[in-house]
Short mmCIF file of C-alpha atoms in Angstrom, two decimals:
data_model
loop_
_atom_site.label_atom_id
_atom_site.label_comp_id
_atom_site.label_asym_id
_atom_site.label_seq_id
_atom_site.Cartn_x
_atom_site.Cartn_y
_atom_site.Cartn_z
CA MET W 1 13.09 -56.83 31.10
CA LEU W 2 12.86 -54.36 34.14
CA ARG W 3 12.20 -51.87 31.34
CA ASN W 4 9.28 -53.55 30.16
CA THR W 5 7.93 -54.39 33.62
CA LEU W 6 7.91 -50.40 34.46
CA ARG W 7 6.36 -49.64 31.28
CA CYS W 8 3.32 -52.06 32.15
CA ALA W 9 3.18 -51.25 35.56
CA SER W 10 3.50 -47.69 34.64
CA HIS W 11 0.61 -47.88 31.56
CA ILE W 12 -1.78 -49.41 34.79
CA HIS W 13 -1.59 -46.74 36.73
CA ARG W 14 -2.38 -44.21 34.68
CA ILE W 15 -5.31 -45.93 33.38
CA SER W 16 -7.58 -47.40 35.57
CA PRO W 17 -9.52 -50.58 34.95
CA LEU W 18 -12.64 -49.74 37.27
CA LYS W 19 -15.63 -48.61 35.63
CA LYS W 20 -15.39 -48.40 32.05
CA CYS W 21 -11.77 -46.73 32.84
CA HIS W 22 -13.10 -43.91 35.24
CA PHE W 23 -10.13 -41.70 35.48
CA ASN W 24 -9.08 -41.22 38.88
CA THR W 25 -6.89 -38.02 39.36
CA HIS W 26 -6.21 -38.61 43.64
CA THR W 27 -5.11 -41.91 43.14
CA PRO W 28 -2.00 -42.47 45.49
CA ALA W 29 1.75 -42.46 44.10
CA ILE W 30 3.00 -45.53 43.20
CA THR W 31 6.45 -46.20 44.80
CA ALA W 32 8.81 -49.14 44.21
CA SER W 33 7.88 -51.11 47.15
CA SER W 34 4.32 -50.79 47.19
CA SER W 35 2.17 -54.48 46.71
CA PHE W 36 1.47 -53.14 43.27
CA PHE W 37 3.96 -52.86 42.63
CA LYS W 38 5.98 -56.03 43.18
CA ARG W 39 2.93 -57.65 41.39
CA ALA W 40 3.51 -55.65 38.32
CA ALA W 41 6.86 -56.82 38.35
CA LEU W 42 5.75 -60.75 38.66
CA VAL W 43 2.96 -60.41 35.68
CA GLY W 44 6.00 -58.88 33.80
CA ALA W 45 8.64 -61.31 34.79
CA GLY W 46 6.31 -63.77 34.01
CA SER W 47 4.92 -62.76 30.74
CA GLY W 48 6.16 -60.05 28.53
CA VAL W 49 2.16 -61.16 26.29
CA MET W 50 0.26 -60.18 29.63
CA CYS W 51 1.71 -56.58 30.01
CA GLY W 52 0.97 -56.23 25.91
CA LEU W 53 -2.38 -57.42 26.61
CA LEU W 54 -3.46 -55.63 29.71
CA ALA W 55 -2.13 -52.52 27.66
CA THR W 56 -4.24 -52.94 24.78
CA ASN W 57 -7.27 -53.78 27.23
CA TYR W 58 -7.10 -51.03 28.55
CA ALA W 59 -5.64 -48.44 26.24
CA ASN W 60 -9.45 -49.46 24.35
CA THR W 61 -11.87 -48.63 27.34
CA GLU W 62 -13.64 -44.99 27.61
CA GLU W 63 -12.94 -42.51 30.29
CA GLU W 64 -16.64 -41.66 32.06
CA PRO W 65 -17.83 -38.46 31.72
CA VAL W 66 -17.06 -36.31 34.36
CA SER W 67 -19.24 -35.01 37.18
CA PHE W 68 -20.56 -31.88 37.77
CA ASN W 69 -23.60 -29.55 39.54
CA LYS W 70 -26.32 -30.99 38.02
CA GLU W 71 -28.45 -28.70 39.94
CA HIS W 72 -26.33 -25.30 38.77
CA TYR W 73 -25.96 -27.12 35.01
CA LYS W 74 -29.75 -27.95 34.44
CA ASP W 75 -28.84 -28.54 30.99
CA GLY W 76 -25.77 -29.98 31.13
CA LEU W 77 -22.34 -29.10 31.25
CA ASN W 78 -22.59 -27.27 27.28
CA GLY W 79 -26.51 -27.69 26.56
CA ARG W 80 -27.12 -23.39 27.13
CA PHE W 81 -24.90 -22.95 24.22
CA MET W 82 -26.21 -25.14 21.78
CA VAL W 83 -29.61 -23.07 21.52
CA ASP W 84 -30.26 -20.35 19.10
CA GLU W 85 -30.23 -17.62 21.87
CA ALA W 86 -26.66 -18.45 22.62
CA VAL W 87 -25.49 -15.25 20.48
CA ASP W 88 -27.79 -13.03 22.12
CA VAL W 89 -26.76 -14.45 25.61
CA PHE W 90 -23.10 -14.68 25.25
CA ALA W 91 -22.29 -12.38 22.60
CA GLY W 92 -25.12 -9.25 23.13
CA GLY W 93 -26.34 -10.18 19.41
CA GLU W 94 -25.28 -10.12 16.09
CA ALA W 95 -22.45 -7.02 16.41
CA GLY W 96 -20.91 -9.00 19.13
CA GLY W 97 -19.03 -7.02 21.80
CA GLY W 98 -21.28 -7.23 24.60
CA GLY W 99 -23.40 -10.78 26.23
CA ARG W 100 -21.70 -12.77 28.98
CA PHE W 101 -18.69 -13.67 27.19
CA GLU W 102 -17.20 -10.05 25.64
CA ASN W 103 -18.45 -7.33 28.10
CA PRO W 104 -15.09 -6.15 29.54
CA GLU W 105 -17.03 -4.64 32.08
CA THR W 106 -18.26 -8.43 33.59
CA ARG W 107 -15.52 -10.34 32.30
CA ASP W 108 -11.75 -10.03 32.76
CA ILE W 109 -10.59 -11.54 30.10
CA ALA W 110 -12.33 -9.54 26.92
CA GLY W 111 -10.52 -6.42 29.01
CA ALA W 112 -7.07 -8.21 28.58
CA LEU W 113 -6.79 -9.48 25.19
CA LEU W 114 -4.06 -7.30 24.64
CA GLN W 115 -2.07 -8.82 27.87
CA ILE W 116 -3.18 -12.16 26.73
CA ALA W 117 -1.35 -11.90 23.00
CA VAL W 118 1.70 -10.12 25.04
CA MET W 119 2.12 -13.70 27.30
CA LEU W 120 1.42 -16.00 24.08
CA ILE W 121 4.18 -14.27 22.06
CA LYS W 122 6.56 -14.33 24.98
CA GLN W 123 5.21 -18.32 25.33
CA GLY W 124 7.15 -18.38 21.96
CA LEU W 125 3.96 -17.81 19.41
CA ARG W 126 5.64 -16.63 16.32
CA MET W 127 4.03 -15.35 13.15
CA ASP W 128 4.11 -18.12 10.96
CA ASP W 129 2.74 -20.29 13.55
CA THR W 130 -0.77 -22.13 13.69
CA ILE W 131 -2.68 -21.68 17.02
CA ILE W 132 -6.12 -24.03 17.65
CA ASP W 133 -8.43 -21.60 19.60
CA VAL W 134 -9.77 -24.25 21.76
CA GLY W 135 -13.85 -23.93 22.44
CA ALA W 136 -13.79 -20.47 21.07
CA GLY W 137 -17.41 -19.60 21.61
CA THR W 138 -18.50 -16.73 19.97
CA GLY W 139 -15.16 -15.42 18.70
CA LEU W 140 -14.00 -13.26 21.10
CA THR W 141 -9.86 -14.01 20.32
CA LEU W 142 -9.95 -14.61 16.92
CA GLY W 143 -9.07 -11.01 15.79
CA THR W 144 -6.20 -10.80 18.80
CA LEU W 145 -4.94 -14.46 17.10
CA SER W 146 -5.42 -13.75 13.73
CA LYS W 147 -3.00 -10.38 14.01
CA SER W 148 -0.27 -12.49 16.52
CA VAL W 149 0.36 -15.39 14.30
CA GLY W 150 -0.13 -12.81 11.00
CA SER W 151 1.47 -15.00 8.22
CA GLY W 152 0.34 -17.81 10.48
CA ASN W 153 -3.06 -20.04 11.03
CA VAL W 154 -5.90 -19.78 13.42
CA VAL W 155 -8.04 -22.94 13.91
CA ALA W 156 -11.33 -21.92 15.95
CA ILE W 157 -13.40 -25.22 17.43
CA ASP W 158 -16.25 -25.31 19.15
CA ILE W 159 -18.81 -28.12 19.87
CA SER W 160 -21.81 -25.66 19.74
CA GLN W 161 -22.88 -25.73 15.64
CA VAL W 162 -24.80 -22.38 16.73
CA PHE W 163 -21.04 -20.91 17.97
CA VAL W 164 -19.63 -22.34 14.75
CA ASP W 165 -22.09 -21.18 12.10
CA TYR W 166 -21.76 -17.19 14.46
CA MET W 167 -18.03 -17.65 14.18
CA GLN W 168 -17.68 -18.29 10.33
CA ARG W 169 -20.21 -14.62 9.88
CA ARG W 170 -18.13 -13.15 12.28
CA VAL W 171 -14.43 -14.30 10.36
CA LYS W 172 -16.21 -13.20 7.27
CA LYS W 173 -17.47 -9.62 8.68
CA GLU W 174 -13.74 -9.01 9.99
CA GLY W 175 -12.45 -9.98 7.30
CA LEU W 176 -10.00 -12.87 8.93
CA THR W 177 -8.25 -14.17 5.94
CA ASN W 178 -6.19 -16.50 8.72
CA VAL W 179 -8.77 -17.91 10.33
CA THR W 180 -10.68 -21.81 9.91
CA VAL W 181 -13.78 -22.60 11.85
CA LYS W 182 -15.08 -25.95 12.75
CA GLN W 183 -16.94 -28.09 14.57
CA CYS W 184 -15.40 -30.69 17.32
CA SER W 185 -17.08 -32.93 19.43
CA ASP W 186 -16.37 -33.32 23.63
CA LYS W 187 -13.87 -36.51 22.40
CA ASP W 188 -12.42 -35.31 19.55
CA CYS W 189 -10.96 -31.64 18.37
CA ASN W 190 -11.47 -32.15 14.67
CA VAL W 191 -7.31 -31.23 13.66
CA SER W 192 -5.90 -33.46 11.72
CA PRO W 193 -2.29 -34.52 13.38
CA GLY W 194 0.26 -32.50 13.67
CA THR W 195 -1.51 -29.27 12.37
CA ALA W 196 -0.72 -26.83 15.19
CA LYS W 197 2.41 -25.06 17.22
CA PHE W 198 -0.02 -23.85 19.75
CA ALA W 199 -3.17 -24.91 21.45
CA PHE W 200 -5.57 -21.65 23.44
CA ILE W 201 -7.98 -23.42 26.23
CA CYS W 202 -9.21 -20.26 27.57
CA ASP W 203 -12.52 -20.06 30.15
CA VAL W 204 -12.93 -23.29 28.74
CA TYR W 205 -11.39 -26.05 30.54
CA HIS W 206 -13.89 -26.87 33.23
CA HIS W 207 -16.94 -27.35 30.04
CA PHE W 208 -15.21 -30.51 28.85
CA GLU W 209 -16.95 -33.67 29.38
CA TYR W 210 -13.94 -36.13 28.65
CA PRO W 211 -11.05 -33.84 29.60
CA ILE W 212 -7.92 -36.72 29.04
CA THR W 213 -9.53 -38.41 25.84
CA PHE W 214 -9.97 -34.41 24.57
CA MET W 215 -6.51 -33.23 25.59
CA ARG W 216 -4.91 -36.59 24.16
CA SER W 217 -6.87 -35.96 20.46
CA LEU W 218 -5.37 -32.15 21.14
CA HIS W 219 -2.07 -34.02 21.41
CA SER W 220 -2.31 -35.78 18.50
CA ALA W 221 -2.85 -32.33 16.99
CA LEU W 222 0.18 -30.69 17.79
CA GLN W 223 3.87 -30.88 16.50
CA PRO W 224 6.61 -31.74 18.39
CA GLY W 225 7.20 -29.58 21.42
CA GLY W 226 3.96 -27.79 20.97
CA LYS W 227 2.64 -26.14 23.83
CA VAL W 228 -1.21 -25.56 25.13
CA VAL W 229 -1.92 -22.10 27.34
CA VAL W 230 -5.11 -22.73 29.44
CA ILE W 231 -5.90 -20.19 31.35
CA ASP W 232 -9.11 -20.95 33.62
CA PHE W 233 -10.91 -19.52 36.98
CA HIS W 234 -9.96 -20.49 40.31
CA LYS W 235 -12.28 -22.71 42.62
CA ASP W 236 -11.75 -19.81 45.22
CA PRO W 237 -14.81 -18.19 46.49
CA GLU W 238 -12.32 -15.29 47.64
CA LYS W 239 -11.01 -14.80 43.80
CA MET W 240 -14.17 -13.80 42.66
CA VAL W 241 -15.11 -9.97 41.26
CA HIS W 242 -17.49 -10.47 38.65
CA HIS W 243 -19.08 -13.84 40.05
CA SER W 244 -20.56 -14.43 43.77
CA LYS W 245 -18.67 -16.52 45.73
CA ALA W 246 -20.95 -19.75 45.49
CA TRP W 247 -20.53 -19.39 41.95
CA ALA W 248 -16.81 -20.89 41.67
CA ILE W 249 -18.04 -23.77 43.86
CA GLU W 250 -20.92 -24.30 41.98
CA HIS W 251 -19.54 -24.11 38.46
CA LEU W 252 -16.38 -25.05 38.72
CA ARG W 253 -15.92 -29.01 38.90
CA ALA W 254 -12.44 -29.16 40.41
CA GLY W 255 -9.51 -26.93 41.09
CA GLN W 256 -6.32 -26.30 39.47
CA ASP W 257 -4.46 -29.15 40.87
CA VAL W 258 -7.00 -31.48 39.29
CA PHE W 259 -6.62 -29.84 36.18
CA ARG W 260 -3.04 -30.04 35.81
CA LYS W 261 -3.14 -33.93 36.47
CA GLU W 262 -6.03 -34.62 34.01
CA ILE W 263 -3.85 -32.47 31.23
CA GLU W 264 -0.07 -33.90 32.23
CA SER W 265 -1.75 -37.62 32.18
CA ALA W 266 -2.79 -36.92 28.92
CA GLY W 267 0.79 -36.40 27.73
CA PHE W 268 1.87 -33.51 28.49
CA LYS W 269 4.25 -31.36 31.18
CA LEU W 270 3.58 -27.91 33.05
CA VAL W 271 6.46 -25.56 31.69
CA ALA W 272 5.22 -21.93 32.95
CA GLU W 273 2.69 -20.40 34.97
CA PRO W 274 2.70 -16.92 33.93
CA VAL W 275 0.52 -13.89 35.75
CA ILE W 276 -1.50 -11.73 34.18
CA PRO W 277 -2.79 -9.22 36.52
CA GLU W 278 -5.59 -7.95 34.55
CA LEU W 279 -7.03 -11.53 35.22
CA LEU W 280 -8.32 -11.19 39.18
CA GLU W 281 -10.50 -14.73 38.84
CA ASN W 282 -8.27 -16.59 36.86
CA TYR W 283 -5.19 -18.60 36.35
CA VAL W 284 -2.71 -19.78 33.37
CA MET W 285 -0.95 -22.33 32.94
CA VAL W 286 1.41 -23.53 29.93
CA PHE W 287 1.83 -26.91 29.22
CA GLU W 288 4.30 -28.79 26.59
CA LYS W 289 3.60 -31.75 24.36
CA GLN W 290 5.80 -34.59 25.97
#
């Protein structure tokens, strides 16, 4: 009975029933002496059925979209990626190698692809693994990931049809035969359960509109013990090199601690925080599927 009570209390705490199950990553921790825990214990002791009903009710509710700076994101968190001009703006044109995403002089990621590959290998990526490139955008990392997994596979996903079409042309042009490109949604990664050993989320997580819902979908797509590698920006004006100090505050909806809590609440455990010196504005977190 106590074990059932603990499971019920844990489930209720993880998913708030307020406002269509809005996920509050700042909820104070529940302790054994708290009044909440005592009430949950009474519920569990009085009726195991009640616990099941509560769990089912909250599991079926939906996550609210995240809050973000609407003055900064005038077209929404991802609107600018959906227009035809996105390839020119973010890849520098059909040939790639430029724009906001692929210019190594203005984006550390573009100049540190080898170092990122080395980090992934140190975290356990093998030559026959399948890795999901989440929010792959213009496909900057596809060539590097393709070589890193060798006889394995890369599944590149993005919510933008413009980027998906561009990546498909790029994959064909570069002869990346072990890369598959597909469209996902803001809530579902669109990858079959148990497909991949790794997922790679590079400078993308802060654009997730339903982060916990999406990460739960990604959790399903990973094999047991699968890992998620997240690279994102410090929400610290003093760490900005290529961006303005104001950009760090306006562009990023939250900092590393909040992102970590969201990801952990979706069934992952933080297992490493490797440092890549070439990434001046970014941090790295590695999570393992629980």
